[in-house]
mmCIF file of C-alpha atoms in Angstrom:
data_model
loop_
_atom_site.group_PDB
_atom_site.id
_atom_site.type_symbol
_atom_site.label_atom_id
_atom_site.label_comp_id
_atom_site.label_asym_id
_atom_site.label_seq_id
_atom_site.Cartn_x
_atom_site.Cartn_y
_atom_site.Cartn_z
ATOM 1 C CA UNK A 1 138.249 -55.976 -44.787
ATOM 2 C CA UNK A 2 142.014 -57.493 -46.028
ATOM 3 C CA UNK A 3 144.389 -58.769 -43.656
ATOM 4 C CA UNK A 4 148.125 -59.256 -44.214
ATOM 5 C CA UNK A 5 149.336 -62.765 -44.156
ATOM 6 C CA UNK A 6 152.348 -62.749 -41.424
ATOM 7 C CA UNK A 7 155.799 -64.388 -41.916
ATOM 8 C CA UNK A 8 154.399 -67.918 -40.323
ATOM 9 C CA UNK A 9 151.454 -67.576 -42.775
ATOM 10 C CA UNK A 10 149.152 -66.557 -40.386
ATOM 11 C CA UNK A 11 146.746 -63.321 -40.034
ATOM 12 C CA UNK A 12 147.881 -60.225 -38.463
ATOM 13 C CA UNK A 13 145.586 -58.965 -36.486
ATOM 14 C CA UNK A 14 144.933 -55.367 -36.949
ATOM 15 C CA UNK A 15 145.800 -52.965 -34.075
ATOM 16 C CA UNK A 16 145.751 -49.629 -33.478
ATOM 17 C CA UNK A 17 148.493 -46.970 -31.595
ATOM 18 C CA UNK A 18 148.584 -43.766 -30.677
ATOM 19 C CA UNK A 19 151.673 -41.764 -32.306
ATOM 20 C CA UNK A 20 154.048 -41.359 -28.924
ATOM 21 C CA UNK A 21 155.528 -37.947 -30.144
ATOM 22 C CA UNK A 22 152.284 -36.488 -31.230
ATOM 23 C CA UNK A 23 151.286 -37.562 -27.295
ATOM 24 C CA UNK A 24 154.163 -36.065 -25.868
ATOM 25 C CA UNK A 25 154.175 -32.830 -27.511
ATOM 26 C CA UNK A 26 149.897 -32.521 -26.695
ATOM 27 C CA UNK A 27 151.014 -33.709 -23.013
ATOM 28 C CA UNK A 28 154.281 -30.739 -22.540
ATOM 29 C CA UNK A 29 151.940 -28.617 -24.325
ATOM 30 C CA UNK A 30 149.111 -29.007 -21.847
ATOM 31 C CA UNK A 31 151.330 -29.106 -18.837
ATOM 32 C CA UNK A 32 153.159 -25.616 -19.837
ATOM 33 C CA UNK A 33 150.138 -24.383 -20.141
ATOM 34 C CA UNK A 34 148.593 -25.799 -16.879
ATOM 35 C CA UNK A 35 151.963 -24.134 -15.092
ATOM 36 C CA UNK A 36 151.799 -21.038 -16.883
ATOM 37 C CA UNK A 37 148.411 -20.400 -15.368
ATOM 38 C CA UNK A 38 149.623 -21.523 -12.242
ATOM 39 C CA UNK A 39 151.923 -19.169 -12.395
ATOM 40 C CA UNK A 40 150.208 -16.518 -13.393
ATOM 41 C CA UNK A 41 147.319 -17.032 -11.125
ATOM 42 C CA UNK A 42 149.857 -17.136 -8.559
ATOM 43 C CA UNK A 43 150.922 -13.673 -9.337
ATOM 44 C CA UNK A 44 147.902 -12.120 -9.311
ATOM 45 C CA UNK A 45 145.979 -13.629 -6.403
ATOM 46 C CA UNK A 46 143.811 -11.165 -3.927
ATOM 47 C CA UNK A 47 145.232 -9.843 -1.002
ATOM 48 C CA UNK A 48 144.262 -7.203 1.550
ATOM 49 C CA UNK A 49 145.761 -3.969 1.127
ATOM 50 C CA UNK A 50 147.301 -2.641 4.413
ATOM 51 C CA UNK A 51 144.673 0.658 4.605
ATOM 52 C CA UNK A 52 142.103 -2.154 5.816
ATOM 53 C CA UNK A 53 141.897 -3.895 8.481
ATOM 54 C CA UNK A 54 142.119 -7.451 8.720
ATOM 55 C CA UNK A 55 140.302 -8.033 11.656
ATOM 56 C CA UNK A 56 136.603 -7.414 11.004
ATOM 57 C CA UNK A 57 135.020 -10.148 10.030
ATOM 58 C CA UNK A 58 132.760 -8.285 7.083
ATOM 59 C CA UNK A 59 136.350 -7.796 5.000
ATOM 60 C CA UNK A 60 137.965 -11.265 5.992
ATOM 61 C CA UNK A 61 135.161 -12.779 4.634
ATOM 62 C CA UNK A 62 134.371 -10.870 1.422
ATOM 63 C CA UNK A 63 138.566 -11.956 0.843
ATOM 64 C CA UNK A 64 137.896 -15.175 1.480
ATOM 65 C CA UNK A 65 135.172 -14.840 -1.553
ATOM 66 C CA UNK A 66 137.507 -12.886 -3.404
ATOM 67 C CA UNK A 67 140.414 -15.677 -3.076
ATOM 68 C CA UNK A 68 137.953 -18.725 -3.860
ATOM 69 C CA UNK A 69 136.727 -16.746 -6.946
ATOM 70 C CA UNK A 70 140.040 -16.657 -8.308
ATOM 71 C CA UNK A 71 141.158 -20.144 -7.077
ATOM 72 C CA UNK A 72 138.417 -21.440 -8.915
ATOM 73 C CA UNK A 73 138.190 -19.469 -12.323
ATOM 74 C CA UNK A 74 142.167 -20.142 -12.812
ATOM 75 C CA UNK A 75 141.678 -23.943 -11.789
ATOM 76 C CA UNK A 76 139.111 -24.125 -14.823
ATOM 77 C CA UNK A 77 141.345 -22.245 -17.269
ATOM 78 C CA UNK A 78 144.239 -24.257 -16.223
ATOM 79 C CA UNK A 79 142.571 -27.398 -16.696
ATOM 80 C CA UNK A 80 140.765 -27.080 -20.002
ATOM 81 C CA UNK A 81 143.184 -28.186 -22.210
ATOM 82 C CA UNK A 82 144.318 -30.896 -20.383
ATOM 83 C CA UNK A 83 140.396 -32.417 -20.646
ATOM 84 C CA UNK A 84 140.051 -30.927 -23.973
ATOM 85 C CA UNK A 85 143.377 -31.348 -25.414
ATOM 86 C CA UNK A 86 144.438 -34.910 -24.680
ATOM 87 C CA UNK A 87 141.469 -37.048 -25.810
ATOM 88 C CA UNK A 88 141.213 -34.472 -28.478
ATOM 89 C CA UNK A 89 144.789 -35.537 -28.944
ATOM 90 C CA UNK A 90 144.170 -39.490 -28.536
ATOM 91 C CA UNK A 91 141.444 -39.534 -31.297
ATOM 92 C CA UNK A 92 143.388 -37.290 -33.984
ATOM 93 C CA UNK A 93 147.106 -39.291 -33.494
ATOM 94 C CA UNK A 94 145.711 -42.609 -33.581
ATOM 95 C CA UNK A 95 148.009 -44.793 -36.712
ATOM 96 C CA UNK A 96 146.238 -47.671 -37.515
ATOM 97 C CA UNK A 97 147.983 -50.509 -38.255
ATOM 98 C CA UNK A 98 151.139 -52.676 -37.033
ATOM 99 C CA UNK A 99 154.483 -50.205 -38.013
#
């Protein structure tokens, strides 16, 4: 392993960064898609349909089901590439070295 002799003749230590703009773009790219979901989730949630009545307690609950099924399944989608993306992200734009 070579080290670089600094201005003051003494050894740089090695270091390593991660490439900010390579970061960003990952992070915006993760975000949009995090609020696209949202979005889009949003748009598309359950509701009850005015035909049926909202007072028995047999279709409030299969709703409630209905809603927490779709809360959850777009929570996942919106949130796996922000656990897959950015530490994919952190190990791939990694620069070695002191520029």
């Amino acid at each position: 392993m070579t080290e670089k002799l600094n201005s003051q003749g003494g050894t740089a230590r090695k270091t390593s960064r991660r490439s900010r703009p390579c970061v960003a773009i990952a992070t915006v790219v993760a975000l949009t898609w995090a609020g696209a979901t949202a979005y889009y989730a949003y748009q598309t949630s359950p509701h009850l349909p005015m035909d049926i009545s909202a007072n028995d307690a047999g279709t409030r609950e299969a709703f409630n089901a209905a809603l927490r099924e779709h809360t959850i399944a777009y929570m996942i989608i919106a949130l796996l590439p922000l656990l897959v993306l950015l530490p994919l992200t952190s190990l791939v734009c990694t620069r070695r070295g002191g520029r």
